[in-house]
Short mmCIF file of C-alpha atoms in Angstrom, two decimals:
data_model
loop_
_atom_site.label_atom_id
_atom_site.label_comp_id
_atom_site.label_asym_id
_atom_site.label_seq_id
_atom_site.Cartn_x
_atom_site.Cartn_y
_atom_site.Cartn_z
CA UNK A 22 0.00 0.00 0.00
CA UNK A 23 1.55 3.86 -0.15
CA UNK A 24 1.49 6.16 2.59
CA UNK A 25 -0.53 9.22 2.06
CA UNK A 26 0.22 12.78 3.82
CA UNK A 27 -2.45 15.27 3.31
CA UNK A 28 -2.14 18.81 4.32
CA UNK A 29 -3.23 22.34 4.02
CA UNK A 30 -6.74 22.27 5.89
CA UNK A 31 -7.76 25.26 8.02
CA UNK A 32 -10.23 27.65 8.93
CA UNK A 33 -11.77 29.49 6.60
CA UNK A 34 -14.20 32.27 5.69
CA UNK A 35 -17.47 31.78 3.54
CA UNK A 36 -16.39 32.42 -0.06
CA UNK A 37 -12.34 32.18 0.81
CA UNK A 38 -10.36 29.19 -0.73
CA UNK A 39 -8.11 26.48 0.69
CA UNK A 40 -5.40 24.09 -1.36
CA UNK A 41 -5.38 20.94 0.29
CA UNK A 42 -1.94 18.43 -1.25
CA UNK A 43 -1.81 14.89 -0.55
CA UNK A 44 1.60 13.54 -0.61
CA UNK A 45 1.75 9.83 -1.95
CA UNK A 46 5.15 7.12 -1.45
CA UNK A 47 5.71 3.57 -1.44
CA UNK A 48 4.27 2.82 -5.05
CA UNK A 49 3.97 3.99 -8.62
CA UNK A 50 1.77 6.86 -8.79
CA UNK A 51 1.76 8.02 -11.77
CA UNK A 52 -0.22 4.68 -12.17
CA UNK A 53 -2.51 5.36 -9.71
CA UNK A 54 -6.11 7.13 -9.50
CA UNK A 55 -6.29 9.36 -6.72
CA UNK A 56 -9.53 10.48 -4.33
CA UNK A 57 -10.56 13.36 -2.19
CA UNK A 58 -13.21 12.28 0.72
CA UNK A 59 -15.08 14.01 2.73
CA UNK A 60 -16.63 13.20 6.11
CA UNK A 61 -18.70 15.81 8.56
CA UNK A 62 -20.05 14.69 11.76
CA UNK A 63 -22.31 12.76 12.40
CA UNK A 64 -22.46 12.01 8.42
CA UNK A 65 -21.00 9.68 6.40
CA UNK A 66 -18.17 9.66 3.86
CA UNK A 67 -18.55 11.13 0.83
CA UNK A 68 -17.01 11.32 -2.81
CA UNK A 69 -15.53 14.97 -3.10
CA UNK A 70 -13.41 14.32 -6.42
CA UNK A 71 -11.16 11.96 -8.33
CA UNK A 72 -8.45 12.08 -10.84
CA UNK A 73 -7.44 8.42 -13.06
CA UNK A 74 -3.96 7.72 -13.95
CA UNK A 75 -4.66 7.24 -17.32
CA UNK A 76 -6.37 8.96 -20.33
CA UNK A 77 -4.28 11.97 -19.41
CA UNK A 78 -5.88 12.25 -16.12
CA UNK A 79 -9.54 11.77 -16.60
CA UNK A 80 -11.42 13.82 -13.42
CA UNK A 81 -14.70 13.22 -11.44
CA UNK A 82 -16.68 15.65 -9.55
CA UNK A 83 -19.41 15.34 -6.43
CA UNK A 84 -22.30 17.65 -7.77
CA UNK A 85 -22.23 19.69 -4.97
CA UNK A 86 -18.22 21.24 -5.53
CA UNK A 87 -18.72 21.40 -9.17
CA UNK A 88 -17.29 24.29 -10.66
CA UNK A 89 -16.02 25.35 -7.37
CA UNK A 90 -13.27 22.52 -6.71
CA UNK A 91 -10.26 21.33 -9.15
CA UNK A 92 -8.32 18.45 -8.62
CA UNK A 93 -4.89 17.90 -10.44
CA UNK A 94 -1.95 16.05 -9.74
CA UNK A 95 1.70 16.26 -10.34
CA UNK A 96 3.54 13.21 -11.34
CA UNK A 97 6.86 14.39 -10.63
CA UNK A 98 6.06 15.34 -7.31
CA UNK A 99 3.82 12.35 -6.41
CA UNK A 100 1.02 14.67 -5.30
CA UNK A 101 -2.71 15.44 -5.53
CA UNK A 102 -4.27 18.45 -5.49
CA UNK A 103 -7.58 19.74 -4.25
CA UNK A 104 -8.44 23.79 -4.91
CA UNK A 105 -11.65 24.82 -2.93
CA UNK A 106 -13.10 27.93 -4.10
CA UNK A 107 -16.07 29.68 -3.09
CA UNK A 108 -16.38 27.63 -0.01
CA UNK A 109 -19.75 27.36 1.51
CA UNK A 110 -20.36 26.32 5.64
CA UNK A 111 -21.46 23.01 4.10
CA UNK A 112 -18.07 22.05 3.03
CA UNK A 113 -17.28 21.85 6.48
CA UNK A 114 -15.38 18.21 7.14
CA UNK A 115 -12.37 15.86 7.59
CA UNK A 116 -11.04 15.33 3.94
CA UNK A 117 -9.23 12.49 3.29
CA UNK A 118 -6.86 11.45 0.42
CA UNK A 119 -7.38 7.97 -1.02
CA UNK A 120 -5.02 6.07 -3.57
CA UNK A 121 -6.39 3.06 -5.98
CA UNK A 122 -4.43 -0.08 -6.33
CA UNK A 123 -1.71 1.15 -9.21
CA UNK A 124 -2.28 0.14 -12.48
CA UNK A 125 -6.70 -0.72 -12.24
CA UNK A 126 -9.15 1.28 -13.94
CA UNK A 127 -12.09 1.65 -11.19
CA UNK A 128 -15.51 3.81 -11.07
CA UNK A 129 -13.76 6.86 -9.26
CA UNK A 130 -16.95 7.80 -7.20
CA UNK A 131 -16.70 4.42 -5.17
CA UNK A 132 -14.99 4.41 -2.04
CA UNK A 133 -14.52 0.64 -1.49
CA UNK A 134 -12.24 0.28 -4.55
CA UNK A 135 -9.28 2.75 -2.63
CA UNK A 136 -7.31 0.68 -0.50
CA UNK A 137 -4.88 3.50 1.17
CA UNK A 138 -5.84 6.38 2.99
CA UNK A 139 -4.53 9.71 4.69
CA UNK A 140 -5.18 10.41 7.97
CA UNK A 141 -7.45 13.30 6.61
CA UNK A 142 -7.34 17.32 7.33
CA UNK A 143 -9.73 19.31 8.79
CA UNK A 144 -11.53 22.00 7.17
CA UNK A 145 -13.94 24.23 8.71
CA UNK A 146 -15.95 27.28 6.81
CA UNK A 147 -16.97 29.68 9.34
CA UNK A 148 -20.19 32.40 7.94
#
């Protein structure tokens, strides 16, 4: 499995932006898809965004951070990127990075089919 590192969380105004980076070693990322989760309390986990490993980097959004969130990743640097703009109170949570087995093409949105995980970062909206 890799290790996973996630940082950047914080506290935040409604509207303001974060850049949460998820730091990835142990395995071949540039082989791997890559998640952000999300998990408020006294709710479940839920799929914030995904990036594959192949097709150039094909990219899957939750419909609630469309067109606010972007996530990337650089290769060289074995990490993932999440950009929250326009953040709402909602967005409110632990996120958590999540790495696919290297080399599998999976349905992004499902978290069973990650098998490593950060110990997730806290951000908090305040209105």
């Amino acid at each position: 499995q890799v290790q996973l590192v996630e940082s950047g969380g914080g506290l935040v105004q409604v509207g303001g932006s974060l850049r949460l980076s998820c730091a990835a070693s142990g395995r071949t990322f540039s082989r791997t898809t890559m998640g952000w989760f999300r998990q408020a309390v006294g709710k479940e986990r839920e799929f914030v965004a995904a990036i594959s490993w192949w097709n150039g980097g094909n990219t899957a959004y939750a419909d609630s951070v469309k067109g606010r969130f972007t996530i990337s990743r650089d290769n060289a640097k074995n990490t993932v990127y999440l950009q929250m703009n326009s953040l709402k109170p909602e967005d409110t949570a632990v996120y958590f990075c999540a790495a696919a087995p290297p080399g599998t093409v999976i349905t992004m949105i499902r978290s069973q089919l990650y098998d490593s995980w950060g110990q997730g970062t806290q951000v908090t909206v305040s209105s």
